[in-house]
Coordinates of C-alpha atoms in Angstrom, one line a residue:
M1 CA 0.0 0.0 0.0
A2 CA 2.8 2.4 0.8
Q3 CA 4.4 1.7 -2.6
Q4 CA 1.0 2.5 -4.3
L5 CA 0.7 5.7 -2.5
D6 CA 4.2 6.6 -3.4
D7 CA 3.4 5.9 -7.0
L8 CA 0.4 8.2 -6.8
K9 CA 2.6 11.0 -5.4
R10 CA 4.8 10.7 -8.5
L11 CA 1.9 10.5 -11.0
P12 CA 2.7 12.9 -13.8
A13 CA 0.3 15.7 -14.7
E14 CA -0.3 14.2 -18.2
H15 CA -2.1 11.2 -16.6
Y16 CA -4.9 13.5 -15.5
K17 CA -5.7 14.2 -19.1
S18 CA -6.6 10.6 -20.0
P19 CA -9.9 10.5 -18.1
S20 CA -10.9 13.8 -19.7
Q21 CA -9.8 12.7 -23.1
F22 CA -11.8 9.5 -22.9
R23 CA -14.7 11.2 -21.0
Y24 CA -14.4 9.2 -17.8
F25 CA -15.3 12.1 -15.6
N26 CA -19.0 11.2 -15.7
K27 CA -21.7 9.7 -13.5
T28 CA -20.5 6.1 -14.3
Y29 CA -17.1 6.5 -12.6
Q30 CA -16.5 7.6 -9.0
W31 CA -13.1 9.2 -8.5
L32 CA -11.1 9.6 -5.3
L33 CA -8.1 11.9 -5.6
W34 CA -5.8 11.9 -2.6
D35 CA -3.6 14.9 -2.2
F36 CA -0.9 12.8 -0.6
H37 CA 2.1 14.9 0.6
N38 CA 1.0 17.8 -1.5
N39 CA 1.2 16.1 -4.9
N40 CA -0.9 19.0 -6.5
C41 CA -4.0 16.9 -7.5
F42 CA -6.1 20.0 -7.4
S43 CA -3.8 22.1 -9.6
H44 CA -3.6 19.2 -12.1
L45 CA -7.4 19.3 -12.5
Q46 CA -7.1 22.9 -13.6
Q47 CA -5.0 22.2 -16.6
S48 CA -6.2 23.7 -19.9
G49 CA -6.2 20.2 -21.5
L50 CA -8.8 18.8 -19.2
N51 CA -11.8 19.9 -21.3
Y52 CA -14.2 17.1 -20.2
L53 CA -14.9 18.0 -16.6
G54 CA -18.3 19.4 -16.1
P55 CA -21.4 19.2 -13.8
N56 CA -21.6 15.4 -14.2
A57 CA -18.2 14.8 -12.7
Q58 CA -18.1 12.5 -9.6
I59 CA -14.8 13.4 -8.0
V60 CA -13.9 13.4 -4.3
F61 CA -10.8 15.3 -3.4
L62 CA -9.2 14.1 -0.1
K63 CA -6.7 16.5 1.5
Y64 CA -4.8 16.6 4.8
E65 CA -5.0 19.8 6.7
E66 CA -2.7 20.9 9.6
P67 CA -2.6 20.0 12.4
H68 CA -4.5 16.7 12.1
Y69 CA -7.6 17.0 10.0
L70 CA -8.7 15.1 6.8
L71 CA -11.1 17.0 4.5
W72 CA -13.2 15.5 1.8
W73 CA -14.2 17.9 -1.0
D74 CA -16.6 17.3 -3.9
V75 CA -15.1 18.8 -7.0
H76 CA -16.9 19.6 -10.3
S77 CA -17.1 22.4 -12.9
K78 CA -19.7 23.9 -15.1
G79 CA -17.4 23.2 -18.1
R80 CA -13.6 23.3 -18.1
H81 CA -13.7 23.6 -21.9
L82 CA -15.4 27.0 -21.4
K83 CA -12.8 28.1 -18.8
A84 CA -15.2 27.6 -16.0
N85 CA -13.6 27.4 -12.5
L86 CA -13.4 24.3 -10.5
E87 CA -16.0 24.3 -7.7
M88 CA -15.4 22.6 -4.3
H89 CA -18.0 21.8 -1.7
L90 CA -17.1 20.3 1.7
V91 CA -18.4 16.8 2.1
A92 CA -16.8 15.9 5.5
K93 CA -14.1 16.9 7.9
G94 CA -12.7 14.4 10.3
T95 CA -9.8 13.7 12.6
Y96 CA -8.3 10.7 14.4
I97 CA -9.0 10.5 18.1
N98 CA -7.5 7.4 19.8
E99 CA -6.9 5.9 16.4
T100 CA -10.6 6.3 15.6
L101 CA -11.9 8.6 12.9
Q102 CA -14.2 11.1 14.3
F103 CA -16.2 13.5 11.9
V104 CA -16.3 17.1 12.9
T105 CA -18.5 18.0 9.9
K106 CA -20.4 15.6 7.6
N107 CA -22.8 16.4 4.8
D108 CA -24.9 14.2 2.5
I109 CA -22.7 13.8 -0.7
N110 CA -25.9 12.9 -2.7
D111 CA -27.3 16.3 -1.8
I112 CA -24.1 18.0 -2.7
R113 CA -24.0 16.3 -6.1
G114 CA -27.6 17.2 -6.8
I115 CA -29.2 20.0 -8.7
R116 CA -29.0 22.3 -5.7
Y117 CA -25.2 22.7 -6.0
R118 CA -24.8 22.2 -9.7
G119 CA -27.9 23.9 -11.1
D120 CA -26.5 27.4 -11.3
F121 CA -24.1 28.2 -14.2
E122 CA -23.7 31.8 -13.0
G123 CA -23.9 33.3 -16.4
L124 CA -21.5 30.9 -18.1
K125 CA -21.6 31.3 -21.9
L126 CA -22.4 28.0 -23.6
R127 CA -21.9 27.2 -27.3
G128 CA -25.2 26.9 -29.2
A129 CA -26.3 25.8 -32.7
T130 CA -29.4 26.1 -34.7
V131 CA -30.8 26.0 -38.3
I132 CA -32.1 29.1 -40.1
D133 CA -32.1 28.7 -43.9
Q134 CA -31.6 32.3 -44.8
D135 CA -28.7 34.3 -46.2
N136 CA -26.3 36.3 -43.9
I137 CA -27.7 35.1 -40.6
T138 CA -24.6 35.1 -38.3
D139 CA -25.2 37.7 -35.6
N140 CA -26.3 36.1 -32.3
D141 CA -28.9 38.8 -31.5
Q142 CA -30.4 38.4 -35.0
I143 CA -30.6 34.6 -34.5
E144 CA -32.4 35.0 -31.2
Q145 CA -34.8 37.6 -32.6
I146 CA -35.8 35.2 -35.4
L147 CA -36.2 32.2 -33.2
S148 CA -38.1 34.1 -30.5
R149 CA -40.9 35.3 -32.8
S150 CA -44.1 33.3 -32.5
S151 CA -45.0 33.9 -36.1
K152 CA -43.7 31.9 -39.1
D153 CA -40.3 32.9 -40.5
P154 CA -38.9 31.9 -43.9
G155 CA -36.3 29.1 -43.6
V156 CA -37.2 28.2 -40.0
S157 CA -39.0 24.9 -39.3
A158 CA -41.7 24.7 -36.7
F159 CA -39.8 22.1 -34.6
T160 CA -36.8 24.5 -34.5
K161 CA -38.8 27.2 -32.8
Y162 CA -40.3 24.6 -30.4
H163 CA -36.9 23.4 -29.4
Y164 CA -35.8 27.0 -29.0
E165 CA -38.6 27.3 -26.4
L166 CA -37.2 24.2 -24.6
F167 CA -33.7 25.8 -24.8
N168 CA -35.1 28.8 -23.0
L169 CA -36.4 26.6 -20.2
L170 CA -32.9 25.3 -19.7
R171 CA -31.3 28.8 -19.9
H172 CA -33.6 30.3 -17.4
R173 CA -33.4 27.4 -15.0
L174 CA -29.6 27.0 -15.1
N175 CA -28.7 30.7 -15.5
F176 CA -26.4 30.6 -18.5
T177 CA -26.0 32.6 -21.7
V178 CA -25.3 31.3 -25.2
E179 CA -23.5 32.2 -28.4
F180 CA -25.3 30.7 -31.3
R181 CA -23.8 29.3 -34.5
N182 CA -26.2 29.1 -37.4
A183 CA -26.2 26.2 -40.0
R184 CA -28.1 26.4 -43.2
G185 CA -29.2 22.8 -43.0
W186 CA -29.4 19.7 -40.8
A187 CA -27.3 17.1 -42.6
G188 CA -25.1 16.3 -45.5
H189 CA -21.5 15.3 -46.2
L190 CA -18.6 17.1 -47.8
D191 CA -17.8 15.8 -51.3
N192 CA -19.0 12.3 -50.4
S193 CA -16.6 12.1 -47.5
S194 CA -17.3 11.2 -43.9
Y195 CA -17.1 14.9 -42.9
R196 CA -20.6 15.7 -41.7
L197 CA -22.1 19.1 -42.5
G198 CA -24.8 21.2 -41.1
F199 CA -26.4 21.1 -37.6
L200 CA -25.6 17.4 -37.1
G201 CA -22.0 18.0 -38.0
I202 CA -21.6 20.7 -35.4
M203 CA -23.2 18.6 -32.7
Q204 CA -21.2 15.5 -33.7
R205 CA -17.9 17.2 -33.5
N206 CA -18.8 18.7 -30.1
E207 CA -18.6 22.2 -31.4
A208 CA -21.9 23.1 -29.6
D209 CA -23.1 22.3 -26.0
I210 CA -26.8 22.8 -26.8
G211 CA -28.9 23.0 -29.9
A212 CA -32.0 25.0 -30.7
S213 CA -33.3 22.5 -33.2
A214 CA -33.7 18.8 -33.5
A215 CA -32.7 15.8 -35.7
Y216 CA -34.7 13.1 -37.4
P217 CA -34.2 9.8 -35.6
R218 CA -32.1 7.3 -37.6
L219 CA -30.4 4.2 -36.4
N220 CA -26.9 5.3 -37.4
R221 CA -27.2 8.4 -35.2
F222 CA -27.8 6.7 -31.9
A223 CA -24.1 5.9 -31.5
E224 CA -23.2 9.6 -32.1
F225 CA -25.7 11.6 -30.1
D226 CA -27.5 11.6 -26.8
S227 CA -31.2 12.3 -26.9
L228 CA -32.5 14.8 -24.3
H229 CA -36.2 14.8 -25.3
Q230 CA -38.7 13.4 -27.8
G231 CA -41.9 15.5 -27.9
W232 CA -42.4 17.0 -31.3
K233 CA -43.8 14.9 -34.1
F234 CA -42.5 16.0 -37.4
H235 CA -45.4 15.8 -39.9
T236 CA -45.5 17.4 -43.4
A237 CA -48.2 17.3 -46.1
F238 CA -49.4 18.7 -49.4
L239 CA -52.1 21.3 -48.7
F240 CA -54.5 22.2 -51.4
L241 CA -58.2 23.2 -52.0
Y242 CA -60.4 20.5 -53.5
T243 CA -61.9 21.3 -56.9
P244 CA -64.2 18.9 -59.0
D245 CA -61.5 18.3 -61.6
L246 CA -59.4 16.7 -58.9
H247 CA -62.4 14.5 -58.1
A248 CA -62.4 13.1 -61.6
Q249 CA -58.7 12.9 -61.8
S250 CA -58.5 10.7 -58.7
K251 CA -61.1 8.3 -60.3
K252 CA -63.8 9.2 -57.7
G253 CA -67.2 10.6 -58.7
N254 CA -67.0 10.1 -62.5
F255 CA -69.4 8.0 -64.5
L256 CA -67.6 4.7 -64.1
A257 CA -66.2 5.3 -60.6
P258 CA -68.7 3.3 -58.4
F259 CA -67.3 0.1 -60.0
E260 CA -63.7 -0.8 -60.7
K261 CA -62.6 -1.9 -64.1
H262 CA -62.6 -5.6 -63.3
V263 CA -66.2 -5.3 -62.0
W264 CA -67.3 -3.8 -65.3
L265 CA -65.4 -6.4 -67.3
G266 CA -66.8 -9.2 -65.1
S267 CA -70.3 -8.0 -65.5
L268 CA -69.9 -7.8 -69.3
I269 CA -68.5 -11.4 -69.4
I270 CA -71.4 -12.7 -67.3
L271 CA -74.0 -11.0 -69.5
N272 CA -72.4 -12.5 -72.6
M273 CA -72.5 -15.9 -71.0
V274 CA -76.2 -15.5 -70.0
G275 CA -77.0 -14.5 -73.6
L276 CA -75.1 -17.5 -74.9
V277 CA -76.9 -19.8 -72.6
W278 CA -80.2 -18.3 -73.6
I279 CA -79.5 -18.7 -77.3
V280 CA -78.4 -22.4 -76.8
E281 CA -81.5 -23.0 -74.7
E282 CA -83.8 -21.6 -77.5
R283 CA -81.9 -23.6 -80.2
V284 CA -82.3 -26.8 -78.2
K285 CA -86.0 -26.1 -77.5
S286 CA -86.6 -25.4 -81.2
Y287 CA -84.8 -28.6 -82.2
L288 CA -86.9 -30.6 -79.7
S289 CA -90.1 -29.0 -81.0
K290 CA -89.4 -30.1 -84.5
I291 CA -88.8 -33.7 -83.3
T292 CA -92.0 -33.8 -81.3
T293 CA -94.1 -31.9 -83.9
S294 CA -95.5 -29.8 -81.1
N295 CA -95.0 -26.1 -80.6
V296 CA -93.2 -25.7 -83.9
E297 CA -93.5 -21.9 -84.0
V298 CA -92.0 -21.3 -80.6
F299 CA -88.6 -20.2 -81.8
K300 CA -90.1 -18.0 -84.6
R301 CA -92.5 -16.4 -82.1
I302 CA -89.6 -15.5 -79.8
G303 CA -88.1 -13.6 -82.7
G304 CA -85.1 -15.7 -83.5
R305 CA -81.7 -15.8 -81.8
F306 CA -80.9 -12.2 -82.8
I307 CA -83.6 -10.8 -80.5
I308 CA -82.1 -12.4 -77.4
P309 CA -79.2 -9.9 -76.9
L310 CA -81.8 -7.1 -77.2
N311 CA -83.9 -8.8 -74.5
I312 CA -80.9 -9.1 -72.2
F313 CA -80.1 -5.4 -72.8
A314 CA -83.7 -4.5 -72.0
A315 CA -83.6 -6.5 -68.8
I316 CA -80.4 -4.7 -67.7
C317 CA -82.2 -1.4 -68.4
Q318 CA -85.2 -2.7 -66.5
Q319 CA -87.5 -2.1 -69.5
G320 CA -89.0 -5.6 -69.9
V321 CA -88.7 -8.1 -72.7
D322 CA -90.9 -8.6 -75.7
P323 CA -92.1 -11.2 -76.5
V324 CA -92.3 -12.7 -73.0
P325 CA -90.5 -16.1 -72.9
S326 CA -92.8 -19.1 -72.6
G327 CA -90.2 -21.7 -71.4
A328 CA -89.4 -22.2 -67.8
S329 CA -85.6 -22.0 -68.3
S330 CA -85.9 -18.8 -70.4
R331 CA -88.0 -17.2 -67.7
V332 CA -85.5 -18.1 -65.1
I333 CA -82.7 -16.5 -67.2
T334 CA -84.9 -13.4 -67.7
L335 CA -85.7 -13.1 -63.9
T336 CA -82.1 -13.6 -63.0
S337 CA -81.1 -10.8 -65.4
F338 CA -83.6 -8.5 -63.9
L339 CA -82.4 -9.2 -60.3
F340 CA -78.8 -8.7 -61.4
S341 CA -79.6 -5.3 -62.9
L342 CA -81.6 -4.3 -59.9
V343 CA -78.8 -5.0 -57.4
M344 CA -76.2 -3.4 -59.6
Y345 CA -78.4 -0.4 -60.3
N346 CA -79.2 0.3 -56.7
Y347 CA -75.5 0.0 -55.6
Y348 CA -74.4 2.2 -58.5
T349 CA -76.9 5.0 -57.8
S350 CA -76.4 4.9 -54.0
S351 CA -72.6 5.2 -54.6
V352 CA -73.0 8.2 -56.9
V353 CA -75.4 10.0 -54.6
G354 CA -73.3 9.2 -51.5
G355 CA -70.2 10.4 -53.3
L356 CA -71.8 13.7 -54.3
L357 CA -73.1 14.4 -50.8
S358 CA -70.0 13.2 -48.9
S359 CA -67.5 15.9 -47.8
T360 CA -64.6 13.6 -46.9
D361 CA -62.0 11.8 -48.8
K362 CA -62.3 13.9 -51.9
G363 CA -59.6 14.4 -54.4
P364 CA -56.1 12.8 -54.3
S365 CA -55.4 10.9 -51.1
T366 CA -51.9 9.6 -51.7
V367 CA -48.6 11.1 -52.9
D368 CA -48.8 9.2 -56.2
E369 CA -52.3 10.5 -56.8
V370 CA -51.1 14.1 -56.1
I371 CA -48.2 13.6 -58.6
S372 CA -50.7 12.3 -61.2
S373 CA -53.2 15.1 -60.6
P374 CA -53.2 18.4 -62.4
L375 CA -52.1 20.2 -59.3
R376 CA -49.1 22.5 -59.5
L377 CA -46.7 21.6 -56.7
S378 CA -44.5 23.9 -54.6
F379 CA -42.4 23.3 -51.5
E380 CA -41.3 25.4 -48.6
D381 CA -37.9 27.0 -49.2
I382 CA -36.0 25.0 -46.6
G383 CA -33.0 22.7 -46.7
Y384 CA -34.4 19.2 -46.1
Y385 CA -36.5 19.2 -49.3
K386 CA -33.4 20.0 -51.5
V387 CA -31.4 17.3 -49.7
K388 CA -34.1 14.7 -50.2
F389 CA -34.5 15.5 -53.9
R390 CA -30.8 15.4 -54.4
E391 CA -30.0 12.2 -52.5
N392 CA -33.2 10.1 -52.6
K393 CA -33.5 8.0 -55.8
A394 CA -36.8 6.2 -54.9
P395 CA -39.2 5.7 -57.9
S396 CA -41.8 8.0 -56.4
I397 CA -39.2 10.8 -55.9
V398 CA -37.9 10.4 -59.4
K399 CA -41.4 10.6 -60.8
L400 CA -42.1 13.7 -58.7
L401 CA -38.9 15.4 -60.0
N402 CA -39.5 14.6 -63.6
K403 CA -43.2 15.5 -63.7
K404 CA -43.6 18.3 -61.2
V405 CA -40.2 19.8 -60.1
L406 CA -37.8 19.9 -63.0
P407 CA -40.1 21.1 -65.9
P408 CA -39.6 24.8 -66.5
R409 CA -42.3 27.2 -65.1
D410 CA -43.6 30.5 -66.3
P411 CA -42.0 33.5 -64.4
H412 CA -45.4 34.5 -63.1
D413 CA -46.2 31.0 -61.8
L414 CA -45.6 29.8 -58.3
P415 CA -41.9 28.8 -57.9
V416 CA -40.9 25.3 -56.9
Y417 CA -39.4 26.6 -53.7
T418 CA -41.1 29.5 -51.9
N419 CA -42.5 30.6 -48.6
F420 CA -46.0 30.2 -47.4
S421 CA -47.0 33.9 -47.6
S422 CA -46.3 33.8 -51.4
A423 CA -48.2 30.5 -51.8
I424 CA -51.4 31.7 -50.1
P425 CA -53.0 33.5 -53.1
Y426 CA -52.3 30.4 -55.3
L427 CA -53.7 28.0 -52.8
K428 CA -56.9 30.1 -52.4
K429 CA -57.7 30.1 -56.1
G430 CA -57.2 26.4 -56.4
G431 CA -55.1 24.2 -58.6
Y432 CA -52.0 24.4 -56.5
A433 CA -50.6 22.3 -53.6
F434 CA -48.0 23.5 -51.1
H435 CA -45.9 21.1 -49.1
C436 CA -44.8 22.2 -45.6
E437 CA -45.2 21.5 -41.9
E438 CA -49.0 21.7 -41.4
V439 CA -48.8 23.4 -38.1
D440 CA -47.0 26.4 -39.7
V441 CA -49.9 27.2 -42.0
Y442 CA -53.1 26.4 -40.1
P443 CA -53.3 29.6 -38.1
E444 CA -52.9 31.7 -41.3
L445 CA -55.4 29.6 -43.3
A446 CA -58.0 30.0 -40.6
K447 CA -57.8 33.8 -41.0
I448 CA -57.9 33.8 -44.8
L449 CA -60.2 30.9 -45.9
T450 CA -64.0 31.1 -45.8
D451 CA -66.1 28.3 -44.1
S452 CA -66.7 26.5 -47.4
E453 CA -63.0 26.8 -48.4
I454 CA -61.9 25.4 -45.0
C455 CA -64.2 22.4 -45.8
D456 CA -62.4 22.0 -49.1
L457 CA -58.9 22.1 -47.6
R458 CA -57.1 18.8 -48.0
A459 CA -53.9 17.5 -46.6
V460 CA -52.0 14.5 -48.2
S461 CA -48.9 13.3 -46.2
G462 CA -46.4 10.6 -47.0
L463 CA -43.6 12.4 -48.9
L464 CA -41.5 12.9 -45.8
G465 CA -41.6 10.4 -43.0
S466 CA -43.4 11.2 -39.8
A467 CA -41.5 10.7 -36.6
L468 CA -40.8 12.1 -33.1
M469 CA -37.8 14.4 -33.4
D470 CA -34.7 14.0 -31.2
W471 CA -33.4 16.9 -29.2
I472 CA -29.7 16.0 -29.2
V473 CA -26.3 16.7 -27.7
H474 CA -23.0 15.2 -28.4
K475 CA -22.6 11.5 -27.3
N476 CA -21.6 11.3 -23.6
S477 CA -21.9 15.1 -23.2
Q478 CA -21.1 16.4 -19.8
Y479 CA -24.5 18.2 -19.8
T480 CA -26.7 15.2 -20.8
E481 CA -27.8 14.3 -17.2
I482 CA -28.5 17.8 -15.9
F483 CA -30.4 18.9 -19.1
R484 CA -32.5 15.7 -19.0
H485 CA -33.3 16.4 -15.4
I486 CA -34.6 19.9 -16.1
V487 CA -36.6 18.8 -19.2
T488 CA -38.2 15.9 -17.1
Q489 CA -39.2 18.4 -14.4
A490 CA -40.8 20.6 -17.0
Q491 CA -42.7 17.7 -18.4
E492 CA -43.9 16.7 -15.0
V493 CA -45.4 20.1 -14.2
G494 CA -47.0 20.4 -17.7
L495 CA -44.8 23.0 -19.3
I496 CA -44.0 20.7 -22.2
Q497 CA -47.6 20.0 -22.9
R498 CA -48.4 23.7 -22.8
L499 CA -45.7 24.4 -25.4
L500 CA -47.0 21.7 -27.6
R501 CA -50.5 23.1 -27.5
Q502 CA -49.2 26.5 -28.4
R503 CA -46.9 25.4 -31.2
R504 CA -49.1 22.7 -32.7
P505 CA -52.5 24.2 -33.6
K506 CA -55.0 21.9 -35.1
K507 CA -56.6 22.1 -38.5
P508 CA -59.5 24.6 -38.7
P509 CA -62.8 22.6 -38.3
C510 CA -65.3 22.4 -41.1
Q511 CA -68.5 24.1 -40.1
N512 CA -70.7 22.9 -43.0
L513 CA -72.5 19.6 -42.5
Y514 CA -71.9 18.6 -46.1
T515 CA -71.0 20.0 -49.5
V516 CA -72.5 18.9 -52.8
Y517 CA -69.8 19.1 -55.5
P518 CA -71.1 19.4 -59.1
V519 CA -70.0 16.8 -61.7
N520 CA -67.9 18.5 -64.3
L521 CA -67.3 17.5 -68.0
S522 CA -64.2 15.4 -67.2
G523 CA -66.2 13.4 -64.7
T524 CA -68.9 12.5 -67.2
L525 CA -66.5 11.9 -70.1
S526 CA -66.9 8.1 -70.0
A527 CA -70.7 8.5 -70.2
F528 CA -70.5 10.7 -73.2
V529 CA -68.0 8.3 -74.9
L530 CA -70.4 5.5 -74.3
L531 CA -73.3 7.5 -75.7
A532 CA -71.3 8.6 -78.7
G533 CA -70.2 5.0 -79.4
S534 CA -73.9 3.8 -79.2
I535 CA -75.0 6.6 -81.6
I536 CA -72.3 5.6 -84.1
I537 CA -73.2 1.9 -84.0
S538 CA -76.9 2.6 -84.3
S539 CA -76.3 4.9 -87.3
K540 CA -74.3 2.3 -89.0
I541 CA -77.0 -0.3 -88.4
L542 CA -79.6 2.2 -89.7
L543 CA -77.6 2.7 -92.9
L544 CA -77.2 -1.0 -93.3
E545 CA -80.9 -1.6 -92.9
I546 CA -81.7 1.1 -95.5
A547 CA -79.2 -0.4 -97.9
L548 CA -80.7 -3.9 -97.4
K549 CA -84.2 -2.6 -97.9
R550 CA -83.3 -0.9 -101.1
Y551 CA -81.5 -4.0 -102.3
S552 CA -84.5 -6.2 -101.5
N553 CA -86.9 -3.8 -103.3
R554 CA -84.6 -3.8 -106.4
L555 CA -84.6 -7.6 -106.4
R556 CA -88.4 -7.7 -106.1
D557 CA -88.8 -5.2 -109.0

């Protein structure tokens, strides 16, 4: 033991840097530093190279004091990398009396290491980082002015302002100041290298102690960052006003919409099979009638096999058949055709009426339908859209780029990237969709749109994933535990829920019970095509009958 203590006395100062370098001054490790024969333990802790020694340090400094006292001190700092002083709080003072250690003073070390002693940073200036996608935003006062505004600012996401509010809770509770560093975006790499750019790069390299923004949760980020809080759900959507042309484009409400293509095709096949069975049945009955010499004129009275398709068509139209079949099998076929048409007709008409009276699920409901619709698309001018379009090669993204983003636009048209204030007039007149965080635009839309327009407001999500955002610090940060403690306290007393209610307004409610949307020309196009085709066929048959009549008259003459 004496040899080990002698080794401690001769421990070089450089050895004190190793725990700091490998981040061992944390809550996992308990350190006892014994100032044995004045070996300057305390002065070694004040070296400039010991950057990782903060409020989470668990260090007990034992020192001998003349004439015969032993003193235990708890040692920590608010951040040696920020040139903060070492702070010492007396844990115990004792002396040996009759070879027995007697404590003159003794305090609870758990209390000394708690928030009471370590929760005041005394105006220490921390390093901060945030994301404002605007030009020439470098001044700290300018950054705080933008983030503190409750209204929407160009290039600032809604979750950034929410996490700035959380940052203010920490600042006011722990009594520190901050010098912000602005990043134009959240992620990215320099020339396909491993050097990370943007907000995540600043946090990963430990160039900031606290962030006034958040990061999307990805598996590869868990090993690089500590999460302080997950409360904000990132959710974006295409916002647009419904118009009847979108109804037809999304294959809802047009003439053929109540039935899918395979239903129409299946019905046509069934009716052809019924007609075929009816013709065969009449041919067999006619053949049997000739053999039995009874009821010879049955087949002629029915009108021949060419009248059967017309009778089936009449049954489908619920117009009756002429002449009425006399055979039991023919009557069963006729009755079945009537029942089939009745069921199909009732379902068809109820679907059409219900679709016209319904005020929900109108227009495009998926990203693919939005891309295929006639809507002109625009996106909030903020970094994560441009990164996604540049790096994501999914088929839906490629289709979106080729069809909606890359084609040139008229100078007077809505740009591909813009802010919401510029997009409002285009949204109001219809035919345009703007993609952004919904919570940013709902308050403004509630002021501008009428009651009927609010009912026509649609939101289609799915382009960007929806997830709870991570408020992050550097992995094994010396502030992780104390920041988490403050945020947990705020959540317990309801401050987090209050901030979420303020920052996440709901969609304006629709006040109308229902809205009847007129069917436009594109919605009835299939009906007109069917009618035009029927007119052409009937005209050709009429011309053929006239020609045959003239030919028969000429032969008779």
